[in-house]
PDB file of C-alpha atoms in Angstrom:
ATOM      1  CA  GLN A   1      -0.392   0.299  -0.233  1.00  0.00           C
ATOM      2  CA  LYS A   2       1.430   3.953  -1.010  1.00  0.00           C
ATOM      3  CA  GLU A   3       1.741   5.764   2.158  1.00  0.00           C
ATOM      4  CA  VAL A   4      -0.180   8.518  -0.097  1.00  0.00           C
ATOM      5  CA  GLU A   5      -2.783   7.590  -2.570  1.00  0.00           C
ATOM      6  CA  GLN A   6      -4.522  10.553  -5.027  1.00  0.00           C
ATOM      7  CA  ASP A   7      -6.429   9.298  -8.421  1.00  0.00           C
ATOM      8  CA  PRO A   8      -4.782  10.389 -11.255  1.00  0.00           C
ATOM      9  CA  GLY A   9      -7.833  10.772 -13.301  1.00  0.00           C
ATOM     10  CA  PRO A  10      -7.957  12.823 -15.754  1.00  0.00           C
ATOM     11  CA  LEU A  11     -10.815  14.216 -14.246  1.00  0.00           C
ATOM     12  CA  SER A  12     -12.748  16.392 -16.771  1.00  0.00           C
ATOM     13  CA  VAL A  13     -15.174  19.356 -15.698  1.00  0.00           C
ATOM     14  CA  PRO A  14     -17.271  22.290 -17.568  1.00  0.00           C
ATOM     15  CA  GLU A  15     -16.192  26.064 -16.340  1.00  0.00           C
ATOM     16  CA  GLY A  16     -17.382  27.664 -13.772  1.00  0.00           C
ATOM     17  CA  ALA A  17     -17.464  24.068 -12.136  1.00  0.00           C
ATOM     18  CA  ILE A  18     -16.298  23.547  -8.804  1.00  0.00           C
ATOM     19  CA  VAL A  19     -13.798  20.919  -8.238  1.00  0.00           C
ATOM     20  CA  SER A  20     -12.971  18.330  -5.640  1.00  0.00           C
ATOM     21  CA  LEU A  21      -8.904  17.305  -5.837  1.00  0.00           C
ATOM     22  CA  ASN A  22      -8.552  14.328  -2.866  1.00  0.00           C
ATOM     23  CA  CYS A  23      -6.175  12.360  -1.308  1.00  0.00           C
ATOM     24  CA  THR A  24      -5.872   9.677   1.398  1.00  0.00           C
ATOM     25  CA  TYR A  25      -2.843   8.785   3.516  1.00  0.00           C
ATOM     26  CA  SER A  26      -1.990   6.008   5.826  1.00  0.00           C
ATOM     27  CA  ASN A  27       0.419   7.162   8.492  1.00  0.00           C
ATOM     28  CA  SER A  28      -0.509   9.754  11.186  1.00  0.00           C
ATOM     29  CA  ALA A  29       2.393  10.500  11.847  1.00  0.00           C
ATOM     30  CA  PHE A  30       2.330  14.014   9.131  1.00  0.00           C
ATOM     31  CA  GLN A  31       1.664  16.597   9.859  1.00  0.00           C
ATOM     32  CA  TYR A  32       2.300  19.308   7.220  1.00  0.00           C
ATOM     33  CA  PHE A  33      -0.099  18.851   3.429  1.00  0.00           C
ATOM     34  CA  MET A  34       0.598  20.541   0.903  1.00  0.00           C
ATOM     35  CA  TRP A  35      -0.670  20.724  -3.078  1.00  0.00           C
ATOM     36  CA  TYR A  36       1.512  21.459  -5.889  1.00  0.00           C
ATOM     37  CA  ARG A  37      -0.082  22.618  -9.620  1.00  0.00           C
ATOM     38  CA  GLN A  38       1.981  21.375 -12.228  1.00  0.00           C
ATOM     39  CA  TYR A  39       1.517  22.689 -15.741  1.00  0.00           C
ATOM     40  CA  SER A  40       2.905  20.761 -18.662  1.00  0.00           C
ATOM     41  CA  ARG A  41       6.477  20.931 -18.775  1.00  0.00           C
ATOM     42  CA  LYS A  42       6.844  22.811 -16.170  1.00  0.00           C
ATOM     43  CA  GLY A  43       7.799  22.439 -12.655  1.00  0.00           C
ATOM     44  CA  PRO A  44       5.402  22.263  -9.812  1.00  0.00           C
ATOM     45  CA  GLU A  45       4.593  25.430  -8.015  1.00  0.00           C
ATOM     46  CA  LEU A  46       3.234  25.182  -4.467  1.00  0.00           C
ATOM     47  CA  LEU A  47      -0.441  26.673  -3.984  1.00  0.00           C
ATOM     48  CA  MET A  48      -1.561  25.735  -1.005  1.00  0.00           C
ATOM     49  CA  TYR A  49      -0.179  24.072   2.463  1.00  0.00           C
ATOM     50  CA  THR A  50      -1.591  23.663   5.687  1.00  0.00           C
ATOM     51  CA  TYR A  51      -0.604  21.989   9.155  1.00  0.00           C
ATOM     52  CA  SER A  52      -2.392  19.460  10.884  1.00  0.00           C
ATOM     53  CA  SER A  53      -6.729  20.052  10.787  1.00  0.00           C
ATOM     54  CA  GLY A  54      -8.498  22.358   9.397  1.00  0.00           C
ATOM     55  CA  ASN A  55      -9.334  24.218   6.222  1.00  0.00           C
ATOM     56  CA  LYS A  56      -7.190  26.995   4.552  1.00  0.00           C
ATOM     57  CA  GLU A  57      -8.447  29.318   2.072  1.00  0.00           C
ATOM     58  CA  ASP A  58      -6.807  31.429  -0.864  1.00  0.00           C
ATOM     59  CA  GLY A  59      -9.325  32.786  -3.593  1.00  0.00           C
ATOM     60  CA  ARG A  60     -10.976  30.670  -5.279  1.00  0.00           C
ATOM     61  CA  PHE A  61      -8.895  27.608  -3.641  1.00  0.00           C
ATOM     62  CA  THR A  62      -9.339  26.001  -0.129  1.00  0.00           C
ATOM     63  CA  ALA A  63      -7.045  23.532   1.366  1.00  0.00           C
ATOM     64  CA  GLN A  64      -8.895  20.761   3.736  1.00  0.00           C
ATOM     65  CA  VAL A  65      -7.437  18.592   6.240  1.00  0.00           C
ATOM     66  CA  ASP A  66      -9.119  15.945   8.099  1.00  0.00           C
ATOM     67  CA  LYS A  67      -6.683  14.124  10.179  1.00  0.00           C
ATOM     68  CA  SER A  68      -8.883  11.765  11.973  1.00  0.00           C
ATOM     69  CA  SER A  69     -10.445  10.552   8.520  1.00  0.00           C
ATOM     70  CA  LYS A  70      -6.346  10.645   7.194  1.00  0.00           C
ATOM     71  CA  TYR A  71      -8.178  12.837   4.131  1.00  0.00           C
ATOM     72  CA  ILE A  72      -7.290  15.778   2.472  1.00  0.00           C
ATOM     73  CA  SER A  73      -9.101  17.830  -0.139  1.00  0.00           C
ATOM     74  CA  LEU A  74      -8.129  20.474  -2.400  1.00  0.00           C
ATOM     75  CA  PHE A  75     -11.381  22.576  -3.511  1.00  0.00           C
ATOM     76  CA  ILE A  76     -11.247  24.993  -6.630  1.00  0.00           C
ATOM     77  CA  ARG A  77     -14.109  27.237  -6.810  1.00  0.00           C
ATOM     78  CA  ASP A  78     -15.744  28.285 -10.697  1.00  0.00           C
ATOM     79  CA  SER A  79     -12.889  26.404 -12.192  1.00  0.00           C
ATOM     80  CA  GLN A  80     -11.358  28.114 -15.182  1.00  0.00           C
ATOM     81  CA  PRO A  81      -9.300  26.968 -18.074  1.00  0.00           C
ATOM     82  CA  SER A  82      -6.364  27.491 -17.437  1.00  0.00           C
ATOM     83  CA  ASP A  83      -6.981  26.076 -13.591  1.00  0.00           C
ATOM     84  CA  SER A  84      -6.123  22.668 -15.945  1.00  0.00           C
ATOM     85  CA  ALA A  85      -3.091  21.101 -14.705  1.00  0.00           C
ATOM     86  CA  THR A  86      -1.721  17.999 -13.245  1.00  0.00           C
ATOM     87  CA  TYR A  87      -2.692  18.578  -9.380  1.00  0.00           C
ATOM     88  CA  LEU A  88      -0.297  16.835  -6.553  1.00  0.00           C
ATOM     89  CA  CYS A  89      -0.844  16.256  -2.447  1.00  0.00           C
ATOM     90  CA  ALA A  90       2.704  16.422  -0.897  1.00  0.00           C
ATOM     91  CA  MET A  91       2.827  15.880   2.719  1.00  0.00           C
ATOM     92  CA  SER A  92       5.250  15.569   6.085  1.00  0.00           C
ATOM     93  CA  GLY A  93       6.279  14.423   9.648  1.00  0.00           C
ATOM     94  CA  ARG A  94       8.431  14.975  12.289  1.00  0.00           C
ATOM     95  CA  GLU A  95      10.053  10.763  11.327  1.00  0.00           C
ATOM     96  CA  TYR A  96      10.707  12.239   7.440  1.00  0.00           C
ATOM     97  CA  GLY A  97      13.138  15.463   8.292  1.00  0.00           C
ATOM     98  CA  ASN A  98      12.474  17.892   4.907  1.00  0.00           C
ATOM     99  CA  LYS A  99      11.472  15.263   2.680  1.00  0.00           C
ATOM    100  CA  LEU A 100       7.946  15.476   1.422  1.00  0.00           C
ATOM    101  CA  VAL A 101       6.103  11.909   0.008  1.00  0.00           C
ATOM    102  CA  PHE A 102       4.260  12.802  -2.886  1.00  0.00           C
ATOM    103  CA  GLY A 103       0.890  11.682  -4.504  1.00  0.00           C
ATOM    104  CA  ALA A 104       0.674  10.567  -7.440  1.00  0.00           C
ATOM    105  CA  GLY A 105      -1.476  13.935  -8.838  1.00  0.00           C
ATOM    106  CA  THR A 106      -4.608  14.086 -10.885  1.00  0.00           C
ATOM    107  CA  ILE A 107      -4.345  15.704 -14.437  1.00  0.00           C
ATOM    108  CA  LEU A 108      -7.399  17.771 -14.105  1.00  0.00           C
ATOM    109  CA  ARG A 109      -9.184  19.174 -17.260  1.00  0.00           C
ATOM    110  CA  VAL A 110     -11.837  22.214 -17.918  1.00  0.00           C
ATOM    111  CA  LYS A 111     -13.356  22.591 -20.887  1.00  0.00           C
ATOM    112  CA  SER A 112     -14.508  25.966 -21.777  1.00  0.00           C
TER     113      SER A 112
ATOM    114  CA  SER B   1       9.278  31.754  -1.890  1.00  0.00           C
ATOM    115  CA  ALA B   2      12.632  31.179  -3.436  1.00  0.00           C
ATOM    116  CA  VAL B   3      13.631  31.285  -7.983  1.00  0.00           C
ATOM    117  CA  ILE B   4      15.048  28.372  -9.111  1.00  0.00           C
ATOM    118  CA  SER B   5      16.493  28.398 -12.413  1.00  0.00           C
ATOM    119  CA  GLN B   6      18.210  24.717 -14.145  1.00  0.00           C
ATOM    120  CA  LYS B   7      20.710  24.247 -16.863  1.00  0.00           C
ATOM    121  CA  PRO B   8      19.954  22.660 -19.436  1.00  0.00           C
ATOM    122  CA  SER B   9      15.966  23.414 -19.275  1.00  0.00           C
ATOM    123  CA  ARG B  10      16.454  20.234 -22.114  1.00  0.00           C
ATOM    124  CA  ASP B  11      18.888  17.928 -23.892  1.00  0.00           C
ATOM    125  CA  ILE B  12      19.200  14.763 -25.701  1.00  0.00           C
ATOM    126  CA  CYS B  13      22.210  12.687 -25.851  1.00  0.00           C
ATOM    127  CA  GLN B  14      24.037   9.867 -26.597  1.00  0.00           C
ATOM    128  CA  ARG B  15      23.595   6.170 -24.305  1.00  0.00           C
ATOM    129  CA  GLY B  16      26.592   6.488 -22.239  1.00  0.00           C
ATOM    130  CA  THR B  17      27.183   9.324 -22.174  1.00  0.00           C
ATOM    131  CA  SER B  18      26.660  12.043 -18.815  1.00  0.00           C
ATOM    132  CA  LEU B  19      24.521  14.578 -18.203  1.00  0.00           C
ATOM    133  CA  THR B  20      25.430  17.247 -15.677  1.00  0.00           C
ATOM    134  CA  ILE B  21      22.665  19.767 -14.445  1.00  0.00           C
ATOM    135  CA  GLN B  22      23.027  23.147 -12.895  1.00  0.00           C
ATOM    136  CA  CYS B  23      20.618  24.304 -10.435  1.00  0.00           C
ATOM    137  CA  GLN B  24      21.410  27.941  -9.064  1.00  0.00           C
ATOM    138  CA  VAL B  25      18.591  29.376  -6.157  1.00  0.00           C
ATOM    139  CA  ASP B  26      18.129  33.138  -5.401  1.00  0.00           C
ATOM    140  CA  SER B  27      18.936  33.082  -2.097  1.00  0.00           C
ATOM    141  CA  GLN B  28      20.592  31.204   0.649  1.00  0.00           C
ATOM    142  CA  VAL B  29      19.346  27.884   1.473  1.00  0.00           C
ATOM    143  CA  THR B  30      20.335  25.125   3.213  1.00  0.00           C
ATOM    144  CA  MET B  31      18.171  22.165   2.054  1.00  0.00           C
ATOM    145  CA  MET B  32      18.112  21.456  -1.732  1.00  0.00           C
ATOM    146  CA  PHE B  33      16.913  18.002  -3.150  1.00  0.00           C
ATOM    147  CA  TRP B  34      17.353  16.554  -6.125  1.00  0.00           C
ATOM    148  CA  TYR B  35      13.832  14.479  -8.265  1.00  0.00           C
ATOM    149  CA  ARG B  36      13.177  12.557 -10.649  1.00  0.00           C
ATOM    150  CA  GLN B  37       9.425  12.577 -12.939  1.00  0.00           C
ATOM    151  CA  GLN B  38       9.245   9.954 -15.382  1.00  0.00           C
ATOM    152  CA  PRO B  39       6.876  10.814 -18.004  1.00  0.00           C
ATOM    153  CA  GLY B  40       3.617  10.501 -16.610  1.00  0.00           C
ATOM    154  CA  GLN B  41       4.357   9.807 -13.009  1.00  0.00           C
ATOM    155  CA  SER B  42       4.631  11.656  -9.657  1.00  0.00           C
ATOM    156  CA  LEU B  43       8.145  13.006  -8.495  1.00  0.00           C
ATOM    157  CA  THR B  44      10.705  10.001  -7.201  1.00  0.00           C
ATOM    158  CA  LEU B  45      13.227  11.681  -4.346  1.00  0.00           C
ATOM    159  CA  ILE B  46      16.668  10.951  -5.532  1.00  0.00           C
ATOM    160  CA  ALA B  47      18.761  12.650  -2.827  1.00  0.00           C
ATOM    161  CA  THR B  48      18.767  15.368  -0.376  1.00  0.00           C
ATOM    162  CA  ALA B  49      21.617  18.257  -0.500  1.00  0.00           C
ATOM    163  CA  ASN B  50      23.102  19.835   1.708  1.00  0.00           C
ATOM    164  CA  GLN B  51      25.969  22.517   2.033  1.00  0.00           C
ATOM    165  CA  GLY B  52      29.219  20.842   3.515  1.00  0.00           C
ATOM    166  CA  SER B  53      27.865  17.568   3.733  1.00  0.00           C
ATOM    167  CA  GLU B  54      27.793  14.363   1.409  1.00  0.00           C
ATOM    168  CA  ALA B  55      24.259  13.838  -0.587  1.00  0.00           C
ATOM    169  CA  THR B  56      21.689  11.352   1.488  1.00  0.00           C
ATOM    170  CA  TYR B  57      20.639   9.479  -1.417  1.00  0.00           C
ATOM    171  CA  GLU B  58      17.019   7.236  -1.736  1.00  0.00           C
ATOM    172  CA  SER B  59      16.956   3.726  -2.110  1.00  0.00           C
ATOM    173  CA  GLY B  60      17.596   2.503  -5.435  1.00  0.00           C
ATOM    174  CA  PHE B  61      19.487   5.988  -5.909  1.00  0.00           C
ATOM    175  CA  VAL B  62      23.659   5.384  -6.066  1.00  0.00           C
ATOM    176  CA  ILE B  63      26.182   8.063  -6.558  1.00  0.00           C
ATOM    177  CA  ASP B  64      28.421   6.563  -8.618  1.00  0.00           C
ATOM    178  CA  LYS B  65      25.230   6.853 -11.077  1.00  0.00           C
ATOM    179  CA  PHE B  66      23.821  10.104  -9.754  1.00  0.00           C
ATOM    180  CA  PRO B  67      27.155  11.877  -7.995  1.00  0.00           C
ATOM    181  CA  ILE B  68      26.022  15.586  -6.543  1.00  0.00           C
ATOM    182  CA  SER B  69      27.469  18.646  -5.870  1.00  0.00           C
ATOM    183  CA  ARG B  70      27.101  21.538  -3.032  1.00  0.00           C
ATOM    184  CA  PRO B  71      29.829  23.990  -3.007  1.00  0.00           C
ATOM    185  CA  ASN B  72      27.368  26.670  -1.966  1.00  0.00           C
ATOM    186  CA  LEU B  73      24.024  27.642  -0.161  1.00  0.00           C
ATOM    187  CA  THR B  74      22.783  28.967  -3.693  1.00  0.00           C
ATOM    188  CA  PHE B  75      24.065  26.056  -6.597  1.00  0.00           C
ATOM    189  CA  SER B  76      23.871  22.510  -6.719  1.00  0.00           C
ATOM    190  CA  THR B  77      24.825  19.816 -10.088  1.00  0.00           C
ATOM    191  CA  LEU B  78      23.661  16.668 -10.789  1.00  0.00           C
ATOM    192  CA  THR B  79      25.151  14.288 -13.177  1.00  0.00           C
ATOM    193  CA  VAL B  80      23.649  11.425 -14.446  1.00  0.00           C
ATOM    194  CA  SER B  81      26.194   9.216 -15.521  1.00  0.00           C
ATOM    195  CA  ASN B  82      26.494   6.864 -18.201  1.00  0.00           C
ATOM    196  CA  MET B  83      22.963   7.069 -19.360  1.00  0.00           C
ATOM    197  CA  SER B  84      20.980   4.801 -20.789  1.00  0.00           C
ATOM    198  CA  PRO B  85      17.531   5.246 -21.929  1.00  0.00           C
ATOM    199  CA  GLU B  86      15.319   4.709 -19.038  1.00  0.00           C
ATOM    200  CA  ASP B  87      17.086   7.734 -17.884  1.00  0.00           C
ATOM    201  CA  SER B  88      14.559   9.506 -20.120  1.00  0.00           C
ATOM    202  CA  SER B  89      13.304  12.046 -17.239  1.00  0.00           C
ATOM    203  CA  ILE B  90      12.260  16.140 -16.346  1.00  0.00           C
ATOM    204  CA  TYR B  91      15.351  16.226 -13.456  1.00  0.00           C
ATOM    205  CA  LEU B  92      14.550  18.809 -11.045  1.00  0.00           C
ATOM    206  CA  CYS B  93      15.444  19.948  -8.199  1.00  0.00           C
ATOM    207  CA  SER B  94      13.637  22.023  -5.227  1.00  0.00           C
ATOM    208  CA  VAL B  95      14.752  23.800  -1.940  1.00  0.00           C
ATOM    209  CA  ASP B  96      13.349  23.951   1.318  1.00  0.00           C
ATOM    210  CA  PRO B  97      13.845  27.990   2.493  1.00  0.00           C
ATOM    211  CA  GLY B  98      13.422  26.167   5.986  1.00  0.00           C
ATOM    212  CA  GLY B  99      11.057  28.066   8.788  1.00  0.00           C
ATOM    213  CA  ALA B 100       8.144  26.347  10.279  1.00  0.00           C
ATOM    214  CA  THR B 101       6.823  24.435   7.809  1.00  0.00           C
ATOM    215  CA  ASP B 102       8.962  21.838   5.393  1.00  0.00           C
ATOM    216  CA  THR B 103       7.784  23.755   1.747  1.00  0.00           C
ATOM    217  CA  GLN B 104       9.806  23.398  -1.155  1.00  0.00           C
ATOM    218  CA  TYR B 105       9.871  25.183  -4.026  1.00  0.00           C
ATOM    219  CA  PHE B 106      10.672  24.279  -7.914  1.00  0.00           C
ATOM    220  CA  GLY B 107      13.052  24.478 -10.338  1.00  0.00           C
ATOM    221  CA  PRO B 108      11.482  24.351 -13.707  1.00  0.00           C
ATOM    222  CA  GLY B 109      12.585  21.030 -14.501  1.00  0.00           C
ATOM    223  CA  THR B 110      15.667  19.577 -17.064  1.00  0.00           C
ATOM    224  CA  ARG B 111      13.928  17.412 -19.764  1.00  0.00           C
ATOM    225  CA  LEU B 112      16.413  14.702 -20.588  1.00  0.00           C
ATOM    226  CA  THR B 113      15.938  12.426 -23.554  1.00  0.00           C
ATOM    227  CA  VAL B 114      18.316   9.179 -23.915  1.00  0.00           C
ATOM    228  CA  LEU B 115      19.289   8.099 -27.641  1.00  0.00           C
TER     229      LEU B 115
END
């Protein structure tokens, strides 16, 4: 079983839809949770990070962490064609040092 | 955050040769990382490169194949040695600027094709 599970998609939605991207994990030692966006032929770009359980909002993006269920989500409101990219969840914790454990990435396509 | 550049952005190499990839950061950082991303796959950590110490390699990666230098706090190189077509991949460097979180910032990547 992988430490971090993420559905690779692709997920295809119409413009303006609310998108929900999710990851589950197995190790309760994870404390820091991140979402990266990667456009084709580019490096990953940090979108959101959260510490422990709770929600964090930044514009159209909301990151949610439920440590009791070992489940994290990224919501994108009013999705735009420019949101089409691969979204990678990543997490870390004290026992991992400064290393990140990545999910497989979900391909998102927003159709105009 | 940090601004990271990599050179070259892409290269096509012959089997058996070596390629050195450079990573430059616009600020001093202690921790730098090298990743490989094979087509359609997620990121796999190759090694952690801290200034003033030997790089720490992940399982499946060895120094003879992927020697790393870290001469100062803003620069690192990764060499892919004795290349084979299986080394065709995107190679990414990242930095952890420090602080309370473990967030990393990534360079644009080097797309390597080995013929």
